[in-house]
Amino acid sequence: MVIPGLPHHVPQRGNRRRQTFFNDGDYAAYLELMAERCGEGYGGGLLEVRSL
């Protein structure tokens, strides 16, 4: 369901549930890009759950 103006839950994973981040630098770059685009309006907006 999409409701304009409300946050969305968007899980991040690779094709066939394969690994998305291959090192800490990949993960840091992802968090930086998400922070730039999500803004700070919803308490940061990112839930950190990962497995490398």
GROMACS .gro file of C-alpha atoms in nm:
model
   52
    1MET     CA    1   0.000   0.000   0.000
    2VAL     CA    2   0.131   0.345  -0.088
    3ILE     CA    3   0.014   0.649   0.106
    4PRO     CA    4   0.170   0.976  -0.015
    5GLY     CA    5   0.372   1.154   0.251
    6LEU     CA    6   0.423   0.848   0.472
    7PRO     CA    7   0.743   0.642   0.496
    8HIS     CA    8   0.775   0.307   0.318
    9HIS     CA    9   0.936  -0.017   0.428
   10VAL     CA   10   1.183  -0.115   0.156
   11PRO     CA   11   1.405  -0.416   0.228
   12GLN     CA   12   1.746  -0.426   0.061
   13ARG     CA   13   1.875  -0.756  -0.072
   14GLY     CA   14   2.047  -0.892  -0.379
   15ASN     CA   15   1.902  -1.106  -0.655
   16ARG     CA   16   1.799  -1.448  -0.526
   17ARG     CA   17   1.868  -1.313  -0.175
   18ARG     CA   18   2.239  -1.302  -0.248
   19GLN     CA   19   2.479  -1.078  -0.064
   20THR     CA   20   2.437  -0.706  -0.138
   21PHE     CA   21   2.733  -0.555   0.046
   22PHE     CA   22   3.074  -0.714   0.001
   23ASN     CA   23   3.268  -0.506   0.255
   24ASP     CA   24   3.220  -0.233   0.513
   25GLY     CA   25   3.291   0.035   0.249
   26ASP     CA   26   2.998  -0.083   0.036
   27TYR     CA   27   2.768  -0.071   0.337
   28ALA     CA   28   2.894   0.274   0.446
   29ALA     CA   29   2.837   0.413   0.095
   30TYR     CA   30   2.482   0.272   0.094
   31LEU     CA   31   2.403   0.431   0.432
   32GLU     CA   32   2.543   0.765   0.316
   33LEU     CA   33   2.334   0.765  -0.003
   34MET     CA   34   2.019   0.666   0.186
   35ALA     CA   35   2.075   0.938   0.446
   36GLU     CA   36   2.115   1.199   0.171
   37ARG     CA   37   1.796   1.094  -0.005
   38CYS     CA   38   1.577   1.005   0.292
   39GLY     CA   39   1.651   1.311   0.498
   40GLU     CA   40   1.603   1.322   0.871
   41GLY     CA   41   1.225   1.358   0.878
   42TYR     CA   42   1.147   1.010   1.012
   43GLY     CA   43   1.403   0.953   1.284
   44GLY     CA   44   1.680   0.855   1.044
   45GLY     CA   45   1.464   0.612   0.854
   46LEU     CA   46   1.712   0.324   0.843
   47LEU     CA   47   1.702   0.001   1.037
   48GLU     CA   48   2.048  -0.152   1.054
   49VAL     CA   49   2.024  -0.525   1.001
   50ARG     CA   50   2.301  -0.682   0.802
   51SER     CA   51   2.511  -0.986   0.751
   52LEU     CA   52   2.840  -0.975   0.564
   0.00000   0.00000   0.00000
